[in-house]
Coordinates of C-alpha atoms in Angstrom, one line a residue:
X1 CA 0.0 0.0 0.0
X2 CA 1.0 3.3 -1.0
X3 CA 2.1 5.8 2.1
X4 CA -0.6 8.2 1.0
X5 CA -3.0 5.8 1.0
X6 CA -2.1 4.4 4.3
X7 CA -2.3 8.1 5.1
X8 CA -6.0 8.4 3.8
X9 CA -6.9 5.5 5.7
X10 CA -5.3 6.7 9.5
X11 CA -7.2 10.0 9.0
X12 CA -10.4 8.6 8.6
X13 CA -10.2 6.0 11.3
X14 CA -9.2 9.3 13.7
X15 CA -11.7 11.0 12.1
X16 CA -14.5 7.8 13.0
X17 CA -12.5 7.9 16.7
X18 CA -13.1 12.0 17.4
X19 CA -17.2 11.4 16.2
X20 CA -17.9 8.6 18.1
X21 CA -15.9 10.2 21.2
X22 CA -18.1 13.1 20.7
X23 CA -21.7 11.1 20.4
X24 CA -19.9 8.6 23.1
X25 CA -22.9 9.9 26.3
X26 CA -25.8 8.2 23.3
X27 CA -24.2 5.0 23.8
X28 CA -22.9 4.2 27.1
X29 CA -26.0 4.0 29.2
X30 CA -26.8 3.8 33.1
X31 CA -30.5 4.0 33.1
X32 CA -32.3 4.6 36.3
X33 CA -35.8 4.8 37.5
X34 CA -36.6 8.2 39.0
X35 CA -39.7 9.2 40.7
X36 CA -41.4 12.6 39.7
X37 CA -44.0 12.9 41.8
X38 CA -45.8 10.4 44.4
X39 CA -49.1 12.3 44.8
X40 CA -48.7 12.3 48.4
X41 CA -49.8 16.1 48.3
X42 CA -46.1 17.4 48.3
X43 CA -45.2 20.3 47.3
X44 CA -41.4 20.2 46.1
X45 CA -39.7 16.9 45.0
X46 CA -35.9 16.1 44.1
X47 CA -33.5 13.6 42.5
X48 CA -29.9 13.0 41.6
X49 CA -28.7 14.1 37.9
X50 CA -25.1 12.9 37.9
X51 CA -23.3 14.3 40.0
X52 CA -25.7 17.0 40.9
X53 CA -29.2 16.8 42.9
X54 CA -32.0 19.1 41.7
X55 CA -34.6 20.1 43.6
X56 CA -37.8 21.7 42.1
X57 CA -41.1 23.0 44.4
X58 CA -44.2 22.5 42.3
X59 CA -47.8 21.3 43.2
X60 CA -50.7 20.1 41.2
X61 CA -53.6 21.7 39.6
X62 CA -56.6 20.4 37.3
X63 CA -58.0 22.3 34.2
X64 CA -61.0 20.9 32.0
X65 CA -62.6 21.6 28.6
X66 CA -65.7 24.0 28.5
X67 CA -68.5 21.2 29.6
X68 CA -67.5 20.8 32.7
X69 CA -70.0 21.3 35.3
X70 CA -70.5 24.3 37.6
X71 CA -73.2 23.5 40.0
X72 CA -73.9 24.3 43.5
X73 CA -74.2 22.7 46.8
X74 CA -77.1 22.0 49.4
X75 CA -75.8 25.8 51.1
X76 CA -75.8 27.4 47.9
X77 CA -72.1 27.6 47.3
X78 CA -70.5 27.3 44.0
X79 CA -69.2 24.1 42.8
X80 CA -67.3 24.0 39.9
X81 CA -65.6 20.2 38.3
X82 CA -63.3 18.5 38.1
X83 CA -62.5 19.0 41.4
X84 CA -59.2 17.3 43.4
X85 CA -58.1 16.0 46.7
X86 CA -55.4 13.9 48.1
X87 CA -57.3 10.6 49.1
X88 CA -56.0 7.9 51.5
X89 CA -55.6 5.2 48.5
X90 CA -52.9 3.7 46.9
X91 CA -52.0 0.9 44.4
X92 CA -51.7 -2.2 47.4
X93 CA -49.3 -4.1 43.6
X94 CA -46.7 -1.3 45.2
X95 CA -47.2 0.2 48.3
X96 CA -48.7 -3.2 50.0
X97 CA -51.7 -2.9 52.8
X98 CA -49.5 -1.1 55.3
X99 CA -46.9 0.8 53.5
X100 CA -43.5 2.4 55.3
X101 CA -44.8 5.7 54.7
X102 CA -48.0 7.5 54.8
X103 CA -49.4 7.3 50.9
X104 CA -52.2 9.4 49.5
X105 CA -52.8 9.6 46.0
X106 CA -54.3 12.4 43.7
X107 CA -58.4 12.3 43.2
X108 CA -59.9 13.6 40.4
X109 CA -64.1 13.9 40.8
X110 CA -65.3 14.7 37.3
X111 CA -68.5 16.0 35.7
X112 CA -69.6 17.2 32.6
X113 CA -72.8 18.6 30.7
X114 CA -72.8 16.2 27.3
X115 CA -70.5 13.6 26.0
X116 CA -68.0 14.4 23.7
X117 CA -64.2 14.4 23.2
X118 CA -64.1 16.3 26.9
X119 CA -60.6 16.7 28.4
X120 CA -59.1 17.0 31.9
X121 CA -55.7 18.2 32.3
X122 CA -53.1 17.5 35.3
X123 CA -50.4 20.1 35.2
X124 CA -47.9 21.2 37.4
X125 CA -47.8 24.5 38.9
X126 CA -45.4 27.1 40.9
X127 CA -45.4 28.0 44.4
X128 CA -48.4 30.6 43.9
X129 CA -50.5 27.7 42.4
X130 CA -51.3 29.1 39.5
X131 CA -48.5 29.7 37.1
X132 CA -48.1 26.7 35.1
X133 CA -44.6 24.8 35.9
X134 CA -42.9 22.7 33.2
X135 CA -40.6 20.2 35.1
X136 CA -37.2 19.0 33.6
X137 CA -36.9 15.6 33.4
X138 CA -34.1 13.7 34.1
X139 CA -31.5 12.6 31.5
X140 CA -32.4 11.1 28.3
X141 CA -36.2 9.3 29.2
X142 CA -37.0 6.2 27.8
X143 CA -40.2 5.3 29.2
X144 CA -42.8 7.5 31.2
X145 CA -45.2 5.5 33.6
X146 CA -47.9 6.4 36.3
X147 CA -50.3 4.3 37.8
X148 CA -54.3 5.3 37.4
X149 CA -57.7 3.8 39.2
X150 CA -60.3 3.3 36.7
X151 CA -63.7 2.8 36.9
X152 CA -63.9 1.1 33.5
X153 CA -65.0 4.0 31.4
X154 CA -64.3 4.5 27.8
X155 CA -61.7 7.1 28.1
X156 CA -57.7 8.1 27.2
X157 CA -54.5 9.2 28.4
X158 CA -51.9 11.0 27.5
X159 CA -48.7 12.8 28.6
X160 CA -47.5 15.9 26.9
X161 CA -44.0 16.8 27.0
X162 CA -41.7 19.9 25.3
X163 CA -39.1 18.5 23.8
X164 CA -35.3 21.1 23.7
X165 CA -36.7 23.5 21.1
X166 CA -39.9 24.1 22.5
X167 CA -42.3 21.8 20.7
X168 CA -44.9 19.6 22.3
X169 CA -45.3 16.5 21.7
X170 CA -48.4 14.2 22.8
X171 CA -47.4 10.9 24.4
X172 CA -50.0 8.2 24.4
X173 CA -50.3 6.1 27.5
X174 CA -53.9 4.2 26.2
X175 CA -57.1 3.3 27.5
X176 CA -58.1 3.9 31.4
X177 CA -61.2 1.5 30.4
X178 CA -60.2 -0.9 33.2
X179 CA -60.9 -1.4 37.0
X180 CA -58.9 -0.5 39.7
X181 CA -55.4 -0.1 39.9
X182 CA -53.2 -0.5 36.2
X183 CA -49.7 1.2 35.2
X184 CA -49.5 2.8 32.0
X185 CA -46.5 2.8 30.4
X186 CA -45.3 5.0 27.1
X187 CA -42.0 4.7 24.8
X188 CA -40.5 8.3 24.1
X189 CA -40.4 8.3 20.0
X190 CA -37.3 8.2 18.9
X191 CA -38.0 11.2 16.5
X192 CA -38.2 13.6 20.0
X193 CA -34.2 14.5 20.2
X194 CA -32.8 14.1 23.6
X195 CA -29.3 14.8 23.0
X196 CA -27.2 17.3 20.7
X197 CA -23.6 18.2 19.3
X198 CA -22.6 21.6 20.6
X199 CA -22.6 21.7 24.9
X200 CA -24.8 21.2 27.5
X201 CA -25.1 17.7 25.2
X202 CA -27.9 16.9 27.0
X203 CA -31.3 18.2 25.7
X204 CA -34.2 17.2 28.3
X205 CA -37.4 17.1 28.0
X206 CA -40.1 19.1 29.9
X207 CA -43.2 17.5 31.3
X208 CA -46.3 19.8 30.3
X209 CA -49.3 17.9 31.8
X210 CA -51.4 14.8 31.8
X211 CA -54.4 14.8 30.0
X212 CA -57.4 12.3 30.1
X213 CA -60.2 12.3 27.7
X214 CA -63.2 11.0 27.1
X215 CA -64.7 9.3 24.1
X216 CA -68.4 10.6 22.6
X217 CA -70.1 7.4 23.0
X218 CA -69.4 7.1 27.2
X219 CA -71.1 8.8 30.4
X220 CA -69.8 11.4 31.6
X221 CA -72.1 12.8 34.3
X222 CA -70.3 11.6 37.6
X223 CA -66.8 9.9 37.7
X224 CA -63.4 9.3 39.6
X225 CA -60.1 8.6 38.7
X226 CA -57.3 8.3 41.1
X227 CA -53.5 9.2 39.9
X228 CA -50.5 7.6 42.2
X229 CA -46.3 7.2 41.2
X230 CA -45.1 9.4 38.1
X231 CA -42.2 8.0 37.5
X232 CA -39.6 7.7 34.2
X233 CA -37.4 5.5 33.2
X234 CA -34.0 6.9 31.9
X235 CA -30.4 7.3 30.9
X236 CA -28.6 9.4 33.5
X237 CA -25.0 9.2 32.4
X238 CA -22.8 12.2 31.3
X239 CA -19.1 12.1 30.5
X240 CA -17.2 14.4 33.3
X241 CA -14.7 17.2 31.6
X242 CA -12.8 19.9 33.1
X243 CA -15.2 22.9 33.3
X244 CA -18.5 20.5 33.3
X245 CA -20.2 22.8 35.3
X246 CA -20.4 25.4 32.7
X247 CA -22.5 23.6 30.4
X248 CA -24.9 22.7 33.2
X249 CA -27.9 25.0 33.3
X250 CA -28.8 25.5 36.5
X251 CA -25.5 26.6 37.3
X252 CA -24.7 29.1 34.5
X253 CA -27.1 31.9 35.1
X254 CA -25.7 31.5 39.3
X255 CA -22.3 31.9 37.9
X256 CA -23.4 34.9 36.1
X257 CA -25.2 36.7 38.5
X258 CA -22.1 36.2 41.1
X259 CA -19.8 37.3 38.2
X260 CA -17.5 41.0 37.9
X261 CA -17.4 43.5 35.5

């Protein structure tokens, strides 16, 4: 062989080295189940990211599509559906009869005027309970899960996320038409980019909301549905570099603020 041919040859295999080097975080995986929220009524929740623990202070909130009854109660008050509340219920497949810990989980009471496609959404909110909160999730997800009560009623789930460039996409976790306690798992798409070439590599995903919604053909006048363990499923490992921190963006805009003229 010709020395600029075996030339040819050395600079592509470097070249195939440096690519997958940089790409090297989509292979090597260390994947982790990490619990978002239990339902237990909390209002902040946390969990490891490599090397680094985030903690985020969000609680939950209910929003529904225009049919949704407002009604009143035997006083006279205003009642307006769905409405929520932490029950003292759980998935017993999990938690057992007499778990370690106190568990609630979050009850939806839902009512509306005609059948249709009707919607509830789940969503996270800030500390004032209104603002709508979007929470990170951690590393590169693979599956999303959460267990539901149903009362075997016609209707559908689905998770919405955001993926790094601000586009929403609709994940769906199927039919609640069962009874009692099921988890619904989802695959993330491969077509919703996680990762990237230029730094922080990691693109997460933001969770937007639940939604459930009901098909035209099934009552809708009175119902519950119980929500309990958010969880996902995902790849949690980054490479470690000296100056890491900088492409970690929590830090950055800390570093910033701290920083001189």
């Amino acid at each position: 062989m010709k020395y600029g041919s075996i030339k040819t040859v050395c600079l592509v295999v470097l070249a195939c080295i440096v690519v997958l080097s940089a790409y090297a975080d989509d292979r090597t995986v260390d994947l982790n189940s990490i619990v978002i929220a239990q339902f237990n009524g909390e209002t902040s929740m946390g969990w490891r990211e490599g090397k680094y623990l985030r903690n985020y202070e969000f609680s939950w909130a209910l929003g529904a599509s225009r049919f949704a009854t407002k009604t009143e109660d035997e006083d006279g008050n205003e009642v307006n559906f769905p409405r929520m509340a932490y029950i003292d219920a759980w998935p017993v497949t999990i938690f057992g009869y007499n778990p370690d810990e106190p568990q609630k989980s979050l009850g939806i009471h839902g009512r509306f005027d005609r059948k249709g496609y009707n919607w509830i959404d789940i969503y996270p909110v800030a500390s004032d309970g209104t603002t709508p909160f979007e929470i990170r999730l951690p590393g590169r997800v693979r599956f999303i899960d959460v267990w539901v009560w149903g009362a075997n009623l016609n209707y559908n789930m689905e998770a919405y996320v955001r993926d790094h460039m601000g586009i929403v996409h609709r994940i769906n976790l199927g039919s609640i038409n069962h009874t009692g306690w099921r988890n619904l798992r989802a695959t993330i798409p491969n077509h919703i980019q996680q990762a990237k070439r230029v730094l922080p590599n990691l693109a997460q995903m933001r969770f937007v909301k639940f939604r459930i919604e009901t098909q035209p053909t099934e009552r809708v006048d009175d119902f519950y549905i119980y929500l309990k363990q958010f969880k996902v499923v995902t790849d949690t490992f980054e490479s470690l570099f000296d100056g890491d921190d900088l492409a970690d963006p929590d830090r950055v805009p800390g570093l910033w603020a701290n920083s001189t003229n």
